[in-house]
């Protein structure tokens, strides 16, 4: 005679399955978010390169483009408002006609440009022009580099291109490939300073591998 499960045994089995499911949810969510970030990062990187190439048809070679120098206040600190303005002017002049975005919004001292997928970016005028890309939008957490924010640079100075991009002809790049001559070096730099994580991801084809530190 066949013997079925008792109610108690079924409840225990369901409890075990439920516990496993609960423990798996954070991993699944994290994996999904990384997948979304990976797709969006690759798309942004390629779209930026394409926008620059298209702009060069009208504005000449990007190595000859110009921007204003970094602005400092009387105390020697970077003037956020002025540097944001310079970044916006550069974007409007060279990139806006070729990089499709949905809308822009002034947030916490920076002009954030939003895409249809909810991701966004803003520009910061330093020695190079830093581009901080946020895979889930500027107002959504955690807003931390290496997690949902990733840095790219446009360098117009020849020496800075050699130093930061490792190529005097490369105007646009991830952050600091000139300082990360190997994947191992990129991983080490990413662990020390999250801004370098975009270069690590470039080495890995925009895939978050198991040793990715964040």
PDB file of C-alpha atoms in Angstrom:
ATOM      1  CA  UNK A   1       0.000   0.000   0.000  1.00  0.00           C
ATOM      2  CA  UNK A   2       1.328   3.428  -0.992  1.00  0.00           C
ATOM      3  CA  UNK A   3       1.944   5.846   1.814  1.00  0.00           C
ATOM      4  CA  UNK A   4       1.511   9.576   1.222  1.00  0.00           C
ATOM      5  CA  UNK A   5       3.027  12.510   3.023  1.00  0.00           C
ATOM      6  CA  UNK A   6       1.500  13.691   6.231  1.00  0.00           C
ATOM      7  CA  UNK A   7       0.373  17.290   6.610  1.00  0.00           C
ATOM      8  CA  UNK A   8       3.259  17.939   8.967  1.00  0.00           C
ATOM      9  CA  UNK A   9       5.779  16.627   6.441  1.00  0.00           C
ATOM     10  CA  UNK A  10       4.284  18.796   3.689  1.00  0.00           C
ATOM     11  CA  UNK A  11       4.428  21.881   5.904  1.00  0.00           C
ATOM     12  CA  UNK A  12       8.060  21.190   6.753  1.00  0.00           C
ATOM     13  CA  UNK A  13       8.911  20.743   3.064  1.00  0.00           C
ATOM     14  CA  UNK A  14       7.142  23.982   2.157  1.00  0.00           C
ATOM     15  CA  UNK A  15       8.954  25.800   4.941  1.00  0.00           C
ATOM     16  CA  UNK A  16      12.322  24.575   3.638  1.00  0.00           C
ATOM     17  CA  UNK A  17      11.491  25.563   0.067  1.00  0.00           C
ATOM     18  CA  UNK A  18      10.314  28.973   1.276  1.00  0.00           C
ATOM     19  CA  UNK A  19      13.495  29.544   3.271  1.00  0.00           C
ATOM     20  CA  UNK A  20      15.656  28.659   0.263  1.00  0.00           C
ATOM     21  CA  UNK A  21      13.624  31.004  -1.929  1.00  0.00           C
ATOM     22  CA  UNK A  22      13.985  33.882   0.542  1.00  0.00           C
ATOM     23  CA  UNK A  23      17.744  33.351   0.723  1.00  0.00           C
ATOM     24  CA  UNK A  24      17.984  33.274  -3.070  1.00  0.00           C
ATOM     25  CA  UNK A  25      16.047  36.488  -3.699  1.00  0.00           C
ATOM     26  CA  UNK A  26      18.864  38.966  -2.835  1.00  0.00           C
ATOM     27  CA  UNK A  27      21.288  37.068  -5.094  1.00  0.00           C
ATOM     28  CA  UNK A  28      18.804  37.001  -7.953  1.00  0.00           C
ATOM     29  CA  UNK A  29      18.012  40.704  -7.557  1.00  0.00           C
ATOM     30  CA  UNK A  30      21.706  41.592  -7.458  1.00  0.00           C
ATOM     31  CA  UNK A  31      22.389  39.457 -10.533  1.00  0.00           C
ATOM     32  CA  UNK A  32      19.521  41.099 -12.414  1.00  0.00           C
ATOM     33  CA  UNK A  33      20.696  44.611 -11.510  1.00  0.00           C
ATOM     34  CA  UNK A  34      24.212  43.829 -12.672  1.00  0.00           C
ATOM     35  CA  UNK A  35      22.858  42.466 -15.936  1.00  0.00           C
ATOM     36  CA  UNK A  36      20.850  45.656 -16.522  1.00  0.00           C
ATOM     37  CA  UNK A  37      23.865  47.796 -15.610  1.00  0.00           C
ATOM     38  CA  UNK A  38      26.070  45.781 -17.957  1.00  0.00           C
ATOM     39  CA  UNK A  39      23.722  46.275 -20.911  1.00  0.00           C
ATOM     40  CA  UNK A  40      23.288  49.984 -20.235  1.00  0.00           C
ATOM     41  CA  UNK A  41      27.008  50.641 -19.736  1.00  0.00           C
ATOM     42  CA  UNK A  42      27.919  48.992 -23.012  1.00  0.00           C
ATOM     43  CA  UNK A  43      25.180  50.930 -24.812  1.00  0.00           C
ATOM     44  CA  UNK A  44      26.259  54.253 -23.288  1.00  0.00           C
ATOM     45  CA  UNK A  45      29.909  53.666 -24.132  1.00  0.00           C
ATOM     46  CA  UNK A  46      29.154  52.839 -27.761  1.00  0.00           C
ATOM     47  CA  UNK A  47      26.651  55.699 -28.118  1.00  0.00           C
ATOM     48  CA  UNK A  48      29.185  58.205 -26.789  1.00  0.00           C
ATOM     49  CA  UNK A  49      31.839  57.016 -29.228  1.00  0.00           C
ATOM     50  CA  UNK A  50      29.337  57.229 -32.085  1.00  0.00           C
ATOM     51  CA  UNK A  51      28.197  60.722 -31.043  1.00  0.00           C
ATOM     52  CA  UNK A  52      31.798  61.962 -31.050  1.00  0.00           C
ATOM     53  CA  UNK A  53      32.450  60.462 -34.467  1.00  0.00           C
ATOM     54  CA  UNK A  54      29.303  62.086 -35.862  1.00  0.00           C
ATOM     55  CA  UNK A  55      30.161  65.432 -34.293  1.00  0.00           C
ATOM     56  CA  UNK A  56      33.606  65.354 -35.890  1.00  0.00           C
ATOM     57  CA  UNK A  57      31.962  65.582 -39.311  1.00  0.00           C
ATOM     58  CA  UNK A  58      30.703  69.068 -38.421  1.00  0.00           C
ATOM     59  CA  UNK A  59      33.151  70.237 -35.761  1.00  0.00           C
ATOM     60  CA  UNK A  60      36.429  68.746 -36.953  1.00  0.00           C
ATOM     61  CA  UNK A  61      38.645  66.252 -35.183  1.00  0.00           C
ATOM     62  CA  UNK A  62      37.804  65.913 -31.503  1.00  0.00           C
ATOM     63  CA  UNK A  63      41.466  66.339 -30.539  1.00  0.00           C
ATOM     64  CA  UNK A  64      41.078  69.950 -31.680  1.00  0.00           C
ATOM     65  CA  UNK A  65      37.904  70.695 -29.721  1.00  0.00           C
ATOM     66  CA  UNK A  66      38.151  73.125 -26.821  1.00  0.00           C
ATOM     67  CA  UNK A  67      36.653  73.833 -23.422  1.00  0.00           C
ATOM     68  CA  UNK A  68      37.223  76.400 -20.715  1.00  0.00           C
ATOM     69  CA  UNK A  69      39.692  75.671 -17.933  1.00  0.00           C
ATOM     70  CA  UNK A  70      38.591  74.504 -14.493  1.00  0.00           C
ATOM     71  CA  UNK A  71      37.232  77.407 -12.402  1.00  0.00           C
ATOM     72  CA  UNK A  72      38.260  77.832  -8.757  1.00  0.00           C
ATOM     73  CA  UNK A  73      36.894  80.146  -6.082  1.00  0.00           C
ATOM     74  CA  UNK A  74      38.882  82.494  -3.810  1.00  0.00           C
ATOM     75  CA  UNK A  75      39.627  79.612  -1.428  1.00  0.00           C
ATOM     76  CA  UNK A  76      41.091  77.411  -4.130  1.00  0.00           C
ATOM     77  CA  UNK A  77      38.103  75.077  -4.306  1.00  0.00           C
ATOM     78  CA  UNK A  78      36.457  74.144  -7.564  1.00  0.00           C
ATOM     79  CA  UNK A  79      33.493  76.358  -8.359  1.00  0.00           C
ATOM     80  CA  UNK A  80      30.688  73.839  -8.844  1.00  0.00           C
ATOM     81  CA  UNK A  81      28.256  76.197 -10.557  1.00  0.00           C
ATOM     82  CA  UNK A  82      30.767  77.521 -13.069  1.00  0.00           C
ATOM     83  CA  UNK A  83      32.252  74.116 -13.856  1.00  0.00           C
ATOM     84  CA  UNK A  84      28.778  72.687 -14.357  1.00  0.00           C
ATOM     85  CA  UNK A  85      28.056  75.527 -16.791  1.00  0.00           C
ATOM     86  CA  UNK A  86      31.244  74.788 -18.713  1.00  0.00           C
ATOM     87  CA  UNK A  87      30.334  71.109 -18.935  1.00  0.00           C
ATOM     88  CA  UNK A  88      26.851  71.976 -20.210  1.00  0.00           C
ATOM     89  CA  UNK A  89      28.272  74.367 -22.812  1.00  0.00           C
ATOM     90  CA  UNK A  90      30.668  71.710 -24.080  1.00  0.00           C
ATOM     91  CA  UNK A  91      27.874  69.166 -24.281  1.00  0.00           C
ATOM     92  CA  UNK A  92      25.518  71.549 -26.100  1.00  0.00           C
ATOM     93  CA  UNK A  93      28.250  72.534 -28.550  1.00  0.00           C
ATOM     94  CA  UNK A  94      29.660  69.155 -29.476  1.00  0.00           C
ATOM     95  CA  UNK A  95      27.439  66.279 -28.351  1.00  0.00           C
ATOM     96  CA  UNK A  96      23.792  67.226 -27.766  1.00  0.00           C
ATOM     97  CA  UNK A  97      22.744  66.979 -31.457  1.00  0.00           C
ATOM     98  CA  UNK A  98      24.160  63.451 -31.714  1.00  0.00           C
ATOM     99  CA  UNK A  99      23.345  61.853 -28.369  1.00  0.00           C
ATOM    100  CA  UNK A 100      19.642  61.277 -27.891  1.00  0.00           C
ATOM    101  CA  UNK A 101      18.369  61.946 -24.399  1.00  0.00           C
ATOM    102  CA  UNK A 102      14.839  62.386 -23.042  1.00  0.00           C
ATOM    103  CA  UNK A 103      15.236  65.437 -20.807  1.00  0.00           C
ATOM    104  CA  UNK A 104      17.666  67.244 -18.532  1.00  0.00           C
ATOM    105  CA  UNK A 105      17.242  68.244 -14.914  1.00  0.00           C
ATOM    106  CA  UNK A 106      19.346  70.337 -12.547  1.00  0.00           C
ATOM    107  CA  UNK A 107      20.079  68.191  -9.488  1.00  0.00           C
ATOM    108  CA  UNK A 108      22.373  68.943  -6.548  1.00  0.00           C
ATOM    109  CA  UNK A 109      24.645  71.295  -8.452  1.00  0.00           C
ATOM    110  CA  UNK A 110      24.806  69.319 -11.686  1.00  0.00           C
ATOM    111  CA  UNK A 111      22.756  69.085 -14.858  1.00  0.00           C
ATOM    112  CA  UNK A 112      21.674  65.460 -15.221  1.00  0.00           C
ATOM    113  CA  UNK A 113      20.733  64.226 -18.688  1.00  0.00           C
ATOM    114  CA  UNK A 114      18.223  61.350 -18.672  1.00  0.00           C
ATOM    115  CA  UNK A 115      17.756  58.618 -21.271  1.00  0.00           C
ATOM    116  CA  UNK A 116      14.560  56.716 -22.028  1.00  0.00           C
ATOM    117  CA  UNK A 117      15.737  53.686 -20.011  1.00  0.00           C
ATOM    118  CA  UNK A 118      15.989  55.794 -16.822  1.00  0.00           C
ATOM    119  CA  UNK A 119      19.776  56.024 -16.753  1.00  0.00           C
ATOM    120  CA  UNK A 120      21.451  59.424 -16.698  1.00  0.00           C
ATOM    121  CA  UNK A 121      24.769  61.224 -16.748  1.00  0.00           C
ATOM    122  CA  UNK A 122      26.313  64.549 -15.869  1.00  0.00           C
ATOM    123  CA  UNK A 123      29.564  66.246 -16.815  1.00  0.00           C
ATOM    124  CA  UNK A 124      32.234  67.706 -14.552  1.00  0.00           C
ATOM    125  CA  UNK A 125      34.867  70.136 -15.808  1.00  0.00           C
ATOM    126  CA  UNK A 126      38.205  69.117 -14.366  1.00  0.00           C
ATOM    127  CA  UNK A 127      41.563  68.692 -16.052  1.00  0.00           C
ATOM    128  CA  UNK A 128      39.664  66.432 -18.413  1.00  0.00           C
ATOM    129  CA  UNK A 129      35.904  66.493 -18.762  1.00  0.00           C
ATOM    130  CA  UNK A 130      34.586  63.768 -16.470  1.00  0.00           C
ATOM    131  CA  UNK A 131      31.329  62.051 -17.402  1.00  0.00           C
ATOM    132  CA  UNK A 132      29.565  60.274 -14.545  1.00  0.00           C
ATOM    133  CA  UNK A 133      27.050  57.769 -15.888  1.00  0.00           C
ATOM    134  CA  UNK A 134      24.367  56.487 -13.501  1.00  0.00           C
ATOM    135  CA  UNK A 135      22.815  53.197 -14.606  1.00  0.00           C
ATOM    136  CA  UNK A 136      19.581  53.721 -12.632  1.00  0.00           C
ATOM    137  CA  UNK A 137      19.224  57.495 -12.675  1.00  0.00           C
ATOM    138  CA  UNK A 138      20.759  60.322 -10.673  1.00  0.00           C
ATOM    139  CA  UNK A 139      18.177  60.304  -7.875  1.00  0.00           C
ATOM    140  CA  UNK A 140      17.995  56.534  -7.250  1.00  0.00           C
ATOM    141  CA  UNK A 141      20.271  54.926  -4.670  1.00  0.00           C
ATOM    142  CA  UNK A 142      22.934  53.996  -3.931  1.00  0.00           C
ATOM    143  CA  UNK A 143      24.519  56.698  -6.144  1.00  0.00           C
ATOM    144  CA  UNK A 144      27.982  55.289  -5.512  1.00  0.00           C
ATOM    145  CA  UNK A 145      30.801  54.881  -7.990  1.00  0.00           C
ATOM    146  CA  UNK A 146      31.497  51.265  -8.766  1.00  0.00           C
ATOM    147  CA  UNK A 147      27.933  50.265  -7.876  1.00  0.00           C
ATOM    148  CA  UNK A 148      25.537  52.289 -10.010  1.00  0.00           C
ATOM    149  CA  UNK A 149      27.775  55.180 -11.081  1.00  0.00           C
ATOM    150  CA  UNK A 150      30.645  54.787 -13.525  1.00  0.00           C
ATOM    151  CA  UNK A 151      33.133  57.356 -14.752  1.00  0.00           C
ATOM    152  CA  UNK A 152      34.299  58.162 -18.273  1.00  0.00           C
ATOM    153  CA  UNK A 153      36.493  61.004 -19.501  1.00  0.00           C
ATOM    154  CA  UNK A 154      36.911  63.292 -22.478  1.00  0.00           C
ATOM    155  CA  UNK A 155      40.471  64.621 -22.557  1.00  0.00           C
ATOM    156  CA  UNK A 156      41.359  67.406 -24.981  1.00  0.00           C
ATOM    157  CA  UNK A 157      44.932  67.987 -23.818  1.00  0.00           C
ATOM    158  CA  UNK A 158      47.454  65.770 -25.611  1.00  0.00           C
ATOM    159  CA  UNK A 159      49.485  64.994 -22.481  1.00  0.00           C
ATOM    160  CA  UNK A 160      46.397  64.115 -20.475  1.00  0.00           C
ATOM    161  CA  UNK A 161      45.181  61.778 -23.219  1.00  0.00           C
ATOM    162  CA  UNK A 162      48.496  59.959 -23.098  1.00  0.00           C
ATOM    163  CA  UNK A 163      48.424  59.832 -19.306  1.00  0.00           C
ATOM    164  CA  UNK A 164      44.791  58.890 -18.746  1.00  0.00           C
ATOM    165  CA  UNK A 165      43.767  57.155 -21.957  1.00  0.00           C
ATOM    166  CA  UNK A 166      47.099  55.655 -22.903  1.00  0.00           C
ATOM    167  CA  UNK A 167      46.544  56.913 -26.448  1.00  0.00           C
ATOM    168  CA  UNK A 168      47.063  60.467 -27.655  1.00  0.00           C
ATOM    169  CA  UNK A 169      44.359  59.981 -30.313  1.00  0.00           C
ATOM    170  CA  UNK A 170      41.682  58.672 -27.931  1.00  0.00           C
ATOM    171  CA  UNK A 171      39.585  61.655 -26.818  1.00  0.00           C
ATOM    172  CA  UNK A 172      36.909  59.588 -25.052  1.00  0.00           C
ATOM    173  CA  UNK A 173      37.583  56.645 -22.765  1.00  0.00           C
ATOM    174  CA  UNK A 174      36.799  54.906 -19.519  1.00  0.00           C
ATOM    175  CA  UNK A 175      38.554  56.255 -16.441  1.00  0.00           C
ATOM    176  CA  UNK A 176      42.314  55.765 -16.525  1.00  0.00           C
ATOM    177  CA  UNK A 177      43.120  52.930 -18.958  1.00  0.00           C
ATOM    178  CA  UNK A 178      46.480  54.618 -19.418  1.00  0.00           C
ATOM    179  CA  UNK A 179      47.238  53.768 -15.793  1.00  0.00           C
ATOM    180  CA  UNK A 180      45.867  50.199 -16.039  1.00  0.00           C
ATOM    181  CA  UNK A 181      48.057  48.359 -18.527  1.00  0.00           C
ATOM    182  CA  UNK A 182      46.498  45.005 -17.623  1.00  0.00           C
ATOM    183  CA  UNK A 183      43.294  43.543 -16.277  1.00  0.00           C
ATOM    184  CA  UNK A 184      45.040  42.748 -12.975  1.00  0.00           C
ATOM    185  CA  UNK A 185      46.125  46.375 -12.600  1.00  0.00           C
ATOM    186  CA  UNK A 186      42.609  47.578 -13.446  1.00  0.00           C
ATOM    187  CA  UNK A 187      41.168  45.293 -10.759  1.00  0.00           C
ATOM    188  CA  UNK A 188      43.658  46.589  -8.191  1.00  0.00           C
ATOM    189  CA  UNK A 189      42.881  50.223  -9.042  1.00  0.00           C
ATOM    190  CA  UNK A 190      39.134  49.547  -8.961  1.00  0.00           C
ATOM    191  CA  UNK A 191      39.458  48.185  -5.417  1.00  0.00           C
ATOM    192  CA  UNK A 192      41.394  51.277  -4.326  1.00  0.00           C
ATOM    193  CA  UNK A 193      39.332  53.904  -6.161  1.00  0.00           C
ATOM    194  CA  UNK A 194      35.925  53.008  -7.690  1.00  0.00           C
ATOM    195  CA  UNK A 195      36.308  55.535 -10.514  1.00  0.00           C
ATOM    196  CA  UNK A 196      38.664  53.036 -12.195  1.00  0.00           C
ATOM    197  CA  UNK A 197      35.983  50.335 -12.250  1.00  0.00           C
ATOM    198  CA  UNK A 198      34.773  51.453 -15.672  1.00  0.00           C
ATOM    199  CA  UNK A 199      38.161  50.431 -17.082  1.00  0.00           C
ATOM    200  CA  UNK A 200      37.957  47.042 -15.345  1.00  0.00           C
ATOM    201  CA  UNK A 201      34.528  46.495 -16.871  1.00  0.00           C
ATOM    202  CA  UNK A 202      35.880  47.488 -20.286  1.00  0.00           C
ATOM    203  CA  UNK A 203      38.532  44.754 -19.939  1.00  0.00           C
ATOM    204  CA  UNK A 204      35.755  42.303 -19.068  1.00  0.00           C
ATOM    205  CA  UNK A 205      33.439  43.247 -21.928  1.00  0.00           C
ATOM    206  CA  UNK A 206      31.096  45.109 -19.537  1.00  0.00           C
ATOM    207  CA  UNK A 207      30.406  41.917 -17.580  1.00  0.00           C
ATOM    208  CA  UNK A 208      30.481  41.960 -13.768  1.00  0.00           C
ATOM    209  CA  UNK A 209      32.713  38.965 -13.053  1.00  0.00           C
ATOM    210  CA  UNK A 210      32.860  37.092  -9.757  1.00  0.00           C
ATOM    211  CA  UNK A 211      35.893  39.029  -8.517  1.00  0.00           C
ATOM    212  CA  UNK A 212      34.278  42.421  -9.194  1.00  0.00           C
ATOM    213  CA  UNK A 213      34.762  44.201  -5.839  1.00  0.00           C
ATOM    214  CA  UNK A 214      31.441  46.070  -5.440  1.00  0.00           C
TER     215      UNK A 214
END
